[in-house]
Short mmCIF file of C-alpha atoms and ligand atoms in Angstrom, two decimals:
data_model
loop_
_atom_site.label_atom_id
_atom_site.label_comp_id
_atom_site.label_asym_id
_atom_site.label_seq_id
_atom_site.Cartn_x
_atom_site.Cartn_y
_atom_site.Cartn_z
CA MET D 296 -3.49 -23.27 -22.77
CA ALA D 297 -5.97 -20.51 -23.55
CA ALA D 298 -7.24 -18.16 -20.85
CA THR D 299 -9.60 -15.21 -20.64
CA ASN D 300 -9.14 -12.13 -18.47
CA CYS D 301 -5.61 -13.26 -17.79
CA SER D 302 -3.04 -11.35 -15.70
CA LEU D 303 -0.02 -10.34 -17.79
CA LYS D 304 2.23 -9.93 -14.74
CA PRO D 305 4.30 -13.07 -15.47
CA TYR D 306 4.70 -12.03 -19.10
CA ASN D 307 6.41 -8.64 -18.75
CA THR D 308 9.72 -8.01 -16.99
CA PHE D 309 8.43 -4.74 -15.48
CA GLY D 310 6.02 -6.99 -13.56
CA ILE D 311 3.01 -4.79 -14.36
CA ASP D 312 -0.25 -6.40 -13.27
CA VAL D 313 -2.70 -5.69 -16.09
CA GLN D 314 -5.15 -8.05 -17.73
CA ALA D 315 -5.52 -9.24 -21.30
CA LYS D 316 -8.96 -10.09 -22.63
CA ALA D 317 -7.46 -13.39 -23.87
CA PHE D 318 -4.11 -15.15 -23.67
CA ASP D 319 -2.78 -18.11 -25.65
CA ARG D 320 0.47 -19.76 -26.75
CA PHE D 321 1.79 -21.30 -29.95
CA SER D 322 4.70 -23.68 -30.39
CA ASN D 323 4.27 -24.55 -34.08
CA LEU D 324 2.86 -22.90 -37.18
CA GLU D 325 -0.42 -24.83 -37.07
CA GLU D 326 -1.06 -23.53 -33.55
CA LEU D 327 -0.15 -19.99 -34.62
CA SER D 328 -2.53 -20.20 -37.56
CA ALA D 329 -5.29 -21.63 -35.34
CA CYS D 330 -4.78 -18.80 -32.81
CA ILE D 331 -5.01 -16.16 -35.53
CA ASN D 332 -8.31 -17.67 -36.72
CA THR D 333 -9.76 -18.21 -33.23
CA TYR D 334 -9.12 -14.63 -32.13
CA LYS D 335 -9.97 -12.91 -35.43
CA GLY D 336 -11.30 -9.43 -34.77
CA LEU D 337 -9.40 -8.98 -31.52
CA GLU D 338 -6.32 -6.78 -31.29
CA LEU D 339 -3.23 -9.00 -31.32
CA LEU D 340 0.01 -8.75 -29.38
CA ILE D 341 2.89 -11.21 -29.74
CA VAL D 342 5.15 -11.56 -26.72
CA GLY D 343 8.47 -13.30 -26.32
CA GLY D 344 10.16 -12.54 -23.00
CA GLY D 345 8.17 -9.34 -22.40
CA SER D 346 11.43 -7.51 -21.69
CA ASN D 347 10.80 -4.49 -23.89
CA ILE D 348 7.16 -3.69 -23.12
CA LEU D 349 5.41 -1.33 -20.70
CA PHE D 350 1.72 -2.03 -20.19
CA THR D 351 -0.01 1.20 -19.14
CA LYS D 352 -3.51 -0.30 -19.15
CA ASP D 353 -5.40 -3.56 -19.58
CA PHE D 354 -4.90 -5.04 -23.05
CA ASP D 355 -8.24 -5.20 -24.82
CA GLY D 356 -7.24 -8.05 -27.12
CA VAL D 357 -5.35 -11.33 -27.27
CA VAL D 358 -1.76 -11.80 -26.17
CA LEU D 359 -0.02 -14.70 -27.92
CA LYS D 360 3.14 -16.09 -26.34
CA ASN D 361 5.64 -17.25 -28.92
CA GLU D 362 7.12 -20.66 -28.05
CA LEU D 363 8.48 -21.64 -31.48
CA LYS D 364 11.69 -23.57 -30.85
CA GLY D 365 14.45 -24.88 -33.09
CA PHE D 366 18.14 -24.61 -33.94
CA GLU D 367 19.47 -25.52 -37.36
CA VAL D 368 22.63 -25.00 -39.40
CA LEU D 369 21.37 -23.92 -42.83
CA SER D 370 24.74 -23.94 -44.57
CA GLU D 371 28.44 -23.68 -43.82
CA THR D 372 31.84 -23.18 -45.36
CA ASP D 373 35.29 -23.64 -43.79
CA THR D 374 35.02 -20.16 -42.28
CA THR D 375 31.34 -19.22 -41.99
CA VAL D 376 28.08 -20.73 -40.89
CA ILE D 377 24.44 -19.71 -41.24
CA VAL D 378 22.44 -20.71 -38.18
CA GLN D 379 18.70 -20.41 -37.86
CA ALA D 380 16.82 -20.34 -34.56
CA GLY D 381 13.14 -20.54 -33.77
CA ALA D 382 11.71 -17.17 -32.73
CA GLY D 383 10.70 -18.47 -29.30
CA GLU D 384 14.22 -19.55 -28.35
CA ASN D 385 15.75 -17.61 -25.47
CA TRP D 386 18.29 -15.15 -26.90
CA HIS D 387 21.01 -15.63 -24.30
CA GLU D 388 20.79 -19.43 -24.45
CA PHE D 389 21.10 -19.18 -28.24
CA VAL D 390 24.22 -17.01 -27.84
CA LEU D 391 25.77 -19.52 -25.41
CA LYS D 392 25.01 -22.41 -27.75
CA CYS D 393 26.71 -20.63 -30.66
CA ILE D 394 29.75 -19.89 -28.48
CA ASP D 395 29.98 -23.56 -27.45
CA LEU D 396 29.92 -24.55 -31.13
CA GLY D 397 32.69 -22.03 -31.90
CA TYR D 398 30.43 -19.75 -33.94
CA ALA D 399 31.57 -16.16 -33.43
CA GLY D 400 29.75 -12.88 -33.91
CA ILE D 401 27.10 -12.53 -31.21
CA GLU D 402 29.15 -13.02 -28.04
CA ASN D 403 29.14 -9.23 -27.35
CA MET D 404 25.34 -9.46 -27.09
CA SER D 405 25.42 -12.01 -24.26
CA LEU D 406 22.83 -11.71 -21.49
CA ILE D 407 20.35 -9.54 -23.40
CA PRO D 408 16.99 -10.81 -22.13
CA GLY D 409 14.18 -11.94 -24.38
CA SER D 410 13.61 -14.09 -27.41
CA VAL D 411 15.41 -14.62 -30.73
CA GLY D 412 12.25 -13.51 -32.55
CA ALA D 413 12.23 -10.08 -30.94
CA SER D 414 15.91 -9.46 -31.67
CA PRO D 415 15.34 -7.95 -35.14
CA MET D 416 12.35 -5.89 -33.94
CA GLN D 417 14.57 -3.16 -32.53
CA ASN D 418 17.87 -4.41 -33.99
CA ILE D 419 19.16 -5.24 -30.50
CA GLY D 420 22.69 -4.24 -29.74
CA ALA D 421 25.31 -4.09 -27.04
CA TYR D 422 29.02 -3.61 -26.62
CA GLY D 423 29.73 -2.54 -30.18
CA VAL D 424 27.63 -5.12 -32.07
CA GLU D 425 24.07 -4.98 -33.40
CA ILE D 426 21.90 -7.70 -34.94
CA LYS D 427 22.25 -6.06 -38.34
CA ASP D 428 26.00 -6.88 -38.30
CA VAL D 429 25.36 -10.65 -38.27
CA PHE D 430 21.85 -10.85 -39.70
CA HIS D 431 21.22 -13.18 -42.64
CA SER D 432 17.42 -13.33 -43.01
CA LEU D 433 14.20 -13.98 -41.14
CA LYS D 434 10.94 -15.74 -41.82
CA ALA D 435 7.69 -14.13 -40.78
CA TYR D 436 4.04 -15.13 -40.84
CA HIS D 437 1.92 -12.52 -42.60
CA ILE D 438 -1.12 -12.20 -40.36
CA ALA D 439 -3.54 -10.98 -43.05
CA SER D 440 -2.78 -13.73 -45.61
CA GLY D 441 -1.27 -16.57 -43.57
CA GLU D 442 1.71 -16.61 -45.96
CA ILE D 443 5.31 -17.01 -44.85
CA HIS D 444 7.53 -14.21 -46.15
CA THR D 445 11.34 -14.05 -46.06
CA PHE D 446 13.13 -10.79 -45.27
CA ASP D 447 16.79 -10.06 -45.96
CA ALA D 448 18.69 -7.33 -44.09
CA ALA D 449 17.77 -4.59 -46.58
CA ALA D 450 14.06 -5.44 -46.29
CA CYS D 451 14.28 -5.17 -42.48
CA GLU D 452 15.43 -1.51 -42.76
CA PHE D 453 17.54 -1.77 -39.62
CA GLY D 454 18.60 1.38 -37.80
CA TYR D 455 19.63 2.19 -34.25
CA ARG D 456 17.00 0.36 -32.15
CA GLU D 457 14.75 0.38 -35.25
CA SER D 458 13.41 -1.89 -37.98
CA VAL D 459 10.59 -1.94 -40.50
CA PHE D 460 8.62 -4.11 -38.02
CA LYS D 461 8.42 -1.17 -35.59
CA ARG D 462 7.41 1.23 -38.36
CA ALA D 463 5.77 0.56 -41.77
CA LEU D 464 4.99 -3.13 -41.06
CA LYS D 465 4.07 -2.72 -37.39
CA GLY D 466 1.58 -5.36 -36.25
CA GLN D 467 1.47 -7.09 -39.66
CA TYR D 468 3.88 -10.00 -39.09
CA VAL D 469 4.80 -12.66 -36.55
CA ILE D 470 8.52 -13.39 -36.80
CA ILE D 471 8.89 -17.17 -36.72
CA SER D 472 12.64 -17.74 -37.19
CA VAL D 473 15.82 -15.74 -37.61
CA ALA D 474 19.03 -16.77 -39.40
CA PHE D 475 22.43 -15.32 -38.58
CA GLN D 476 25.68 -15.43 -40.53
CA LEU D 477 28.40 -16.25 -38.00
CA SER D 478 32.11 -16.89 -38.31
CA LYS D 479 34.09 -19.99 -37.46
CA ILE D 480 37.13 -17.75 -37.07
CA ALA D 481 36.88 -15.66 -33.92
CA ALA D 482 37.21 -11.97 -34.77
CA ILE D 483 37.44 -10.59 -31.27
CA ASN D 484 35.67 -7.26 -30.77
CA LYS D 485 36.88 -5.81 -27.47
CA ASN D 486 37.04 -2.13 -28.36
CA TYR D 487 33.81 -1.11 -26.67
CA GLY D 488 34.06 0.71 -23.36
CA ALA D 489 34.76 -1.48 -20.40
CA ILE D 490 35.44 -4.82 -22.14
CA GLU D 491 39.21 -4.38 -22.26
CA SER D 492 39.55 -3.34 -18.62
CA GLN D 493 37.20 -6.14 -17.56
CA LEU D 494 39.39 -8.68 -19.42
CA GLU D 495 42.46 -7.20 -17.73
CA SER D 496 40.89 -7.60 -14.31
CA MET D 497 40.13 -11.22 -15.26
CA GLY D 498 43.82 -11.67 -16.18
CA ILE D 499 43.05 -12.41 -19.85
CA SER D 500 45.19 -10.97 -22.65
CA GLN D 501 44.26 -13.32 -25.54
CA PRO D 502 40.48 -13.63 -25.14
CA SER D 503 38.36 -16.34 -26.71
CA ILE D 504 34.75 -15.62 -27.65
CA LYS D 505 33.75 -17.31 -24.38
CA ASP D 506 36.00 -14.84 -22.50
CA ILE D 507 34.34 -11.91 -24.29
CA SER D 508 30.94 -13.31 -23.33
CA ASN D 509 32.02 -13.70 -19.69
CA ALA D 510 33.43 -10.15 -19.64
CA VAL D 511 30.18 -8.72 -21.07
CA ILE D 512 28.15 -10.74 -18.56
CA ALA D 513 30.28 -9.37 -15.70
CA ILE D 514 29.95 -5.74 -16.87
CA ARG D 515 26.21 -6.01 -17.46
CA SER D 516 25.59 -7.73 -14.12
CA SER D 517 27.46 -4.94 -12.32
CA LYS D 518 25.10 -2.19 -13.45
CA LEU D 519 21.91 -3.55 -15.00
CA PRO D 520 19.20 -4.81 -12.64
CA ASP D 521 18.13 -8.46 -13.04
CA PRO D 522 14.41 -8.41 -13.97
CA LYS D 523 13.95 -11.56 -11.84
CA THR D 524 14.57 -9.46 -8.74
CA LEU D 525 13.76 -5.88 -9.85
CA GLY D 526 11.19 -5.06 -12.51
CA ASN D 527 12.64 -3.22 -15.52
CA ALA D 528 12.92 -3.31 -19.31
CA GLY D 529 16.55 -2.28 -19.79
CA SER D 530 17.18 1.14 -21.30
CA PHE D 531 13.89 3.00 -21.16
CA PHE D 532 15.08 5.65 -23.62
CA LYS D 533 17.22 5.62 -26.76
CA ASN D 534 20.50 7.48 -26.80
CA PRO D 535 19.55 10.65 -28.70
CA VAL D 536 21.08 11.24 -32.14
CA VAL D 537 21.50 15.00 -32.60
CA ASP D 538 23.23 17.64 -34.74
CA GLN D 539 26.87 18.51 -34.06
CA GLN D 540 25.84 22.11 -33.15
CA LEU D 541 23.73 20.90 -30.23
CA VAL D 542 26.59 18.71 -29.00
CA ASP D 543 28.96 21.71 -29.26
CA ARG D 544 26.56 23.83 -27.17
CA ILE D 545 26.42 21.13 -24.47
CA LEU D 546 30.21 20.67 -24.53
CA GLU D 547 30.71 24.42 -23.83
CA ASN D 548 29.39 23.95 -20.29
CA HIS D 549 30.07 20.19 -19.96
CA PRO D 550 33.27 19.24 -21.79
CA GLU D 551 33.01 15.76 -20.28
CA ALA D 552 29.63 14.95 -21.92
CA PRO D 553 29.97 11.51 -23.60
CA ASN D 554 29.21 11.66 -27.34
CA TYR D 555 29.92 9.34 -30.25
CA PRO D 556 29.74 9.41 -34.06
CA ALA D 557 26.31 8.45 -35.47
CA GLU D 558 24.78 8.18 -38.91
CA THR D 559 25.23 10.88 -41.59
CA GLY D 560 27.47 13.21 -39.65
CA LYS D 561 25.27 13.34 -36.56
CA ARG D 562 26.36 12.58 -32.99
CA LYS D 563 24.92 10.26 -30.38
CA LEU D 564 24.66 11.54 -26.81
CA ALA D 565 24.50 9.26 -23.75
CA ALA D 566 20.94 9.49 -22.40
CA GLY D 567 22.11 7.98 -19.08
CA TRP D 568 24.54 10.87 -18.62
CA LEU D 569 21.92 13.50 -19.57
CA ILE D 570 19.44 12.02 -17.08
CA GLU D 571 22.07 11.80 -14.34
CA GLN D 572 22.91 15.49 -14.86
CA THR D 573 19.27 16.46 -14.27
CA GLY D 574 19.41 14.80 -10.85
CA TRP D 575 17.06 11.91 -11.57
CA LYS D 576 19.50 9.03 -11.07
CA GLY D 577 18.53 6.93 -8.04
CA LYS D 578 15.32 8.93 -7.40
CA THR D 579 12.19 7.08 -6.33
CA ILE D 580 8.62 8.25 -6.89
CA GLY D 581 6.17 6.06 -5.02
CA THR D 582 6.95 2.49 -6.03
CA CYS D 583 8.96 3.23 -9.16
CA GLY D 584 12.15 5.09 -9.86
CA VAL D 585 15.39 5.58 -11.75
CA HIS D 586 17.96 2.86 -11.17
CA THR D 587 20.78 3.81 -8.81
CA LEU D 588 23.54 2.40 -11.05
CA GLN D 589 22.26 3.20 -14.58
CA ALA D 590 20.04 6.25 -15.11
CA LEU D 591 18.70 4.93 -18.43
CA VAL D 592 16.84 2.16 -16.62
CA LEU D 593 13.49 2.80 -14.91
CA VAL D 594 12.52 0.28 -12.25
CA ASN D 595 9.40 -1.04 -10.56
CA TYR D 596 10.16 -1.59 -6.88
CA GLY D 597 6.87 -3.51 -6.60
CA GLY D 598 3.24 -2.67 -7.20
CA SER D 599 3.80 0.19 -9.64
CA THR D 600 1.36 0.70 -12.44
CA GLY D 601 2.59 1.14 -15.99
CA GLN D 602 1.01 4.59 -16.03
CA GLN D 603 3.11 5.65 -13.02
CA ILE D 604 6.28 4.53 -14.79
CA TYR D 605 5.15 6.26 -17.97
CA ASP D 606 4.47 9.49 -16.03
CA LEU D 607 7.94 9.26 -14.46
CA SER D 608 9.42 8.92 -17.95
CA SER D 609 7.50 12.05 -19.06
CA GLN D 610 8.97 14.02 -16.15
CA ILE D 611 12.48 12.87 -17.10
CA ILE D 612 11.91 13.85 -20.75
CA ALA D 613 10.79 17.33 -19.60
CA SER D 614 13.83 17.78 -17.31
CA VAL D 615 16.33 16.77 -20.01
CA LYS D 616 14.59 19.00 -22.56
CA GLU D 617 14.69 21.97 -20.20
CA LYS D 618 18.34 21.56 -19.19
CA PHE D 619 19.91 20.48 -22.49
CA GLY D 620 17.36 21.18 -25.27
CA VAL D 621 17.47 17.44 -26.12
CA THR D 622 14.26 15.43 -26.63
CA LEU D 623 14.58 11.87 -25.34
CA GLU D 624 12.63 9.18 -27.19
CA ARG D 625 11.30 6.11 -25.38
CA GLU D 626 12.88 2.83 -26.47
CA VAL D 627 10.43 0.55 -24.67
CA ASN D 628 7.19 -0.38 -26.50
CA ILE D 629 4.33 1.41 -24.72
CA LEU D 630 0.96 -0.34 -24.67
P1 LIG C 35 9.03 -8.58 -26.02
O1 LIG C 35 9.21 -7.57 -24.94
O2 LIG C 35 8.21 -9.78 -25.73
O3 LIG C 35 8.46 -7.84 -27.31
C1 LIG C 35 9.02 -6.62 -27.75
C2 LIG C 35 8.25 -6.14 -29.01
O4 LIG C 35 8.47 -7.04 -30.08
C3 LIG C 35 6.74 -6.11 -28.79
O5 LIG C 35 6.22 -5.04 -29.58
C4 LIG C 35 6.26 -7.44 -29.34
O6 LIG C 35 4.92 -7.42 -29.78
C5 LIG C 35 7.23 -7.63 -30.49
N1 LIG C 35 7.54 -9.04 -30.76
C6 LIG C 35 8.18 -9.91 -29.92
N2 LIG C 35 8.36 -11.08 -30.52
C7 LIG C 35 7.82 -10.98 -31.76
C8 LIG C 35 7.69 -11.88 -32.86
N3 LIG C 35 8.16 -13.12 -32.81
N4 LIG C 35 7.07 -11.43 -33.98
C9 LIG C 35 6.58 -10.17 -34.06
N5 LIG C 35 6.67 -9.28 -33.04
C10 LIG C 35 7.28 -9.67 -31.92
N6 LIG C 35 17.99 -4.44 -25.70
C11 LIG C 35 19.08 -4.17 -26.46
O7 LIG C 35 18.96 -3.91 -27.66
N7 LIG C 35 20.34 -4.16 -25.92
C12 LIG C 35 20.55 -4.41 -24.62
O8 LIG C 35 21.70 -4.40 -24.17
C13 LIG C 35 19.43 -4.70 -23.79
N8 LIG C 35 19.59 -4.93 -22.47
C14 LIG C 35 18.51 -5.19 -21.68
C15 LIG C 35 18.72 -5.43 -20.32
C16 LIG C 35 17.64 -5.70 -19.49
C17 LIG C 35 17.89 -5.97 -18.03
C18 LIG C 35 16.34 -5.76 -20.02
C19 LIG C 35 15.18 -6.10 -19.14
C20 LIG C 35 16.11 -5.50 -21.37
C21 LIG C 35 17.21 -5.21 -22.22
N9 LIG C 35 17.05 -4.94 -23.59
C22 LIG C 35 18.14 -4.69 -24.38
C23 LIG C 35 15.70 -4.91 -24.19
C24 LIG C 35 15.15 -6.31 -24.58
O9 LIG C 35 15.87 -7.33 -23.95
C25 LIG C 35 15.22 -6.53 -26.09
O10 LIG C 35 14.47 -5.54 -26.75
C26 LIG C 35 14.68 -7.91 -26.49
O11 LIG C 35 14.94 -8.15 -27.85
C27 LIG C 35 13.20 -8.06 -26.21
O12 LIG C 35 12.85 -9.42 -26.43
P2 LIG C 35 11.49 -10.01 -25.88
O13 LIG C 35 11.34 -11.37 -26.43
O14 LIG C 35 11.44 -9.88 -24.41
O15 LIG C 35 10.46 -9.01 -26.57
N1 LIG C 36 26.33 7.14 -18.12
C1 LIG C 36 26.25 8.05 -17.09
N2 LIG C 36 25.32 7.83 -16.13
C2 LIG C 36 24.49 6.77 -16.14
C3 LIG C 36 24.56 5.85 -17.20
C4 LIG C 36 25.50 6.05 -18.19
O1 LIG C 36 26.99 9.04 -17.05
O2 LIG C 36 23.69 6.64 -15.21
C5 LIG C 36 27.37 7.33 -19.16
C6 LIG C 36 28.48 6.27 -19.00
O3 LIG C 36 29.45 6.69 -18.08
C7 LIG C 36 29.05 6.19 -20.41
C8 LIG C 36 27.80 6.45 -21.27
O4 LIG C 36 26.84 7.09 -20.44
O5 LIG C 36 29.98 7.23 -20.63
C9 LIG C 36 27.24 5.18 -21.90
O6 LIG C 36 26.89 4.27 -20.85
P1 LIG C 36 26.83 2.67 -21.06
O7 LIG C 36 28.10 2.20 -21.67
O8 LIG C 36 26.39 2.09 -19.78
O9 LIG C 36 25.76 2.44 -22.16
P2 LIG C 36 24.37 3.15 -22.49
O10 LIG C 36 24.59 4.07 -23.64
O11 LIG C 36 23.79 3.73 -21.26
C10 LIG C 36 23.70 1.41 -24.28
C11 LIG C 36 22.48 0.64 -24.66
C12 LIG C 36 22.35 -0.60 -23.80
C13 LIG C 36 23.59 -1.47 -24.02
C14 LIG C 36 24.82 -0.66 -23.64
C15 LIG C 36 26.10 -1.39 -23.91
C16 LIG C 36 20.86 2.17 -25.56
C17 LIG C 36 19.59 2.90 -25.36
N3 LIG C 36 21.29 1.46 -24.54
O12 LIG C 36 23.51 1.89 -22.96
O13 LIG C 36 21.21 -1.33 -24.23
O14 LIG C 36 23.54 -2.64 -23.25
O15 LIG C 36 24.85 0.57 -24.40
O16 LIG C 36 26.32 -1.44 -25.29
O17 LIG C 36 21.43 2.24 -26.64
C18 LIG C 36 18.86 -1.58 -23.90
O18 LIG C 36 18.72 -1.23 -25.08
O19 LIG C 36 17.90 -1.92 -23.18
C19 LIG C 36 20.21 -1.61 -23.32
C20 LIG C 36 20.45 -1.93 -22.05
#
């Protein structure tokens, strides 16, 4: 169903009402290829669930909604299984399906909105697990040549909320399927933050992967706004990775500041804590604001423009820089 001058409001979880010059969908490779040919010359944007995008202006190009479905076991042993899902599958439904089949490894990432195909884009993660920990490979359509290329984990160059598809190969590929290596033996990962106490409050001492999923769903639902009722794109910023010396300086005045080990001797600070300390948590500016329960999440109370939300994020970056000397980086894709 192609359309011109189409509102993108239903296609982004911030609920920003901008227009795309053209909009189309594809649910198989022939349709994808036909779309690429039809709209040659126009700027191209692939969307899945639109849950990690902020539109700050009309999109002067074509938006293609990925509806590639599919679920397939590629191979299995007594203890492991490689499952492949179409990029347009809903991530959370895929997680639930794997749990039902007894395939362990992604239950900690329950309830992350969006599509399977976007999951490698920023190496999604939650509650102690990232895509890179269970990733097997992905297939992607090379826009310039129409060829299908396969990427293993090394080729994806995963980092914290990063991959090669956000950097060197940005805009060059459409991810069409992703394969994950999961385990038939549940290795329960309940070390992260509130999972253990949530399980306790549920009266569970020997959790199954379904219990872990339910605990994660309960924790997430208690502090993250549901995009169906309040426009948002999850964490608006990344947790900053900084030198130990900067952490030490912050700890002098704020010994309680949350910080965790990060790559190559660096430390990760909690952006939500930094933002809360600058007084922004729960603040509203016009029709947008900072969520009352999680300062990392910016929200659209209704009718906000993407530019207003972007401007709010710039003010927050300036406040955190001034108070702590830390530069926050936006996690959400700005368009
Ligand atoms: P979209 O927003 O549609 O797209 C994101 C980017 O990927 C865009 O640049 C788009 O062009 C590109 N893209 C999408 N699909 C493809 C494809 N098939 N091929 C090529 N490029 C593509 N993220 C986390 O990591 N952890 C969390 O815990 C988490 N919690 C969230 C909670 C809430 C309430 C919300 C709203 C968001 C949260 N997110 C989280 C962010 C978001 O859910 C993820 O980034 C998710 O993977 C985005 O999927 P999507 O299909 O909506 O991507
Ligand atoms: N904190 C505050 N105030 C706040 C928010 C958080 O002080 O308003 C403190 C918490 O008390 C805690 C620390 O910051 O000590 C970390 O908070 P939390 O466990 O809620 O996680 P987060 O670091 O804020 C990250 C991810 C989330 C992911 C959760 C759970 C990023 C940018 N965000 O949030 O991912 O779901 O951990 O693993 O890494 C997303 O990417 O969109 C996202 C929601």
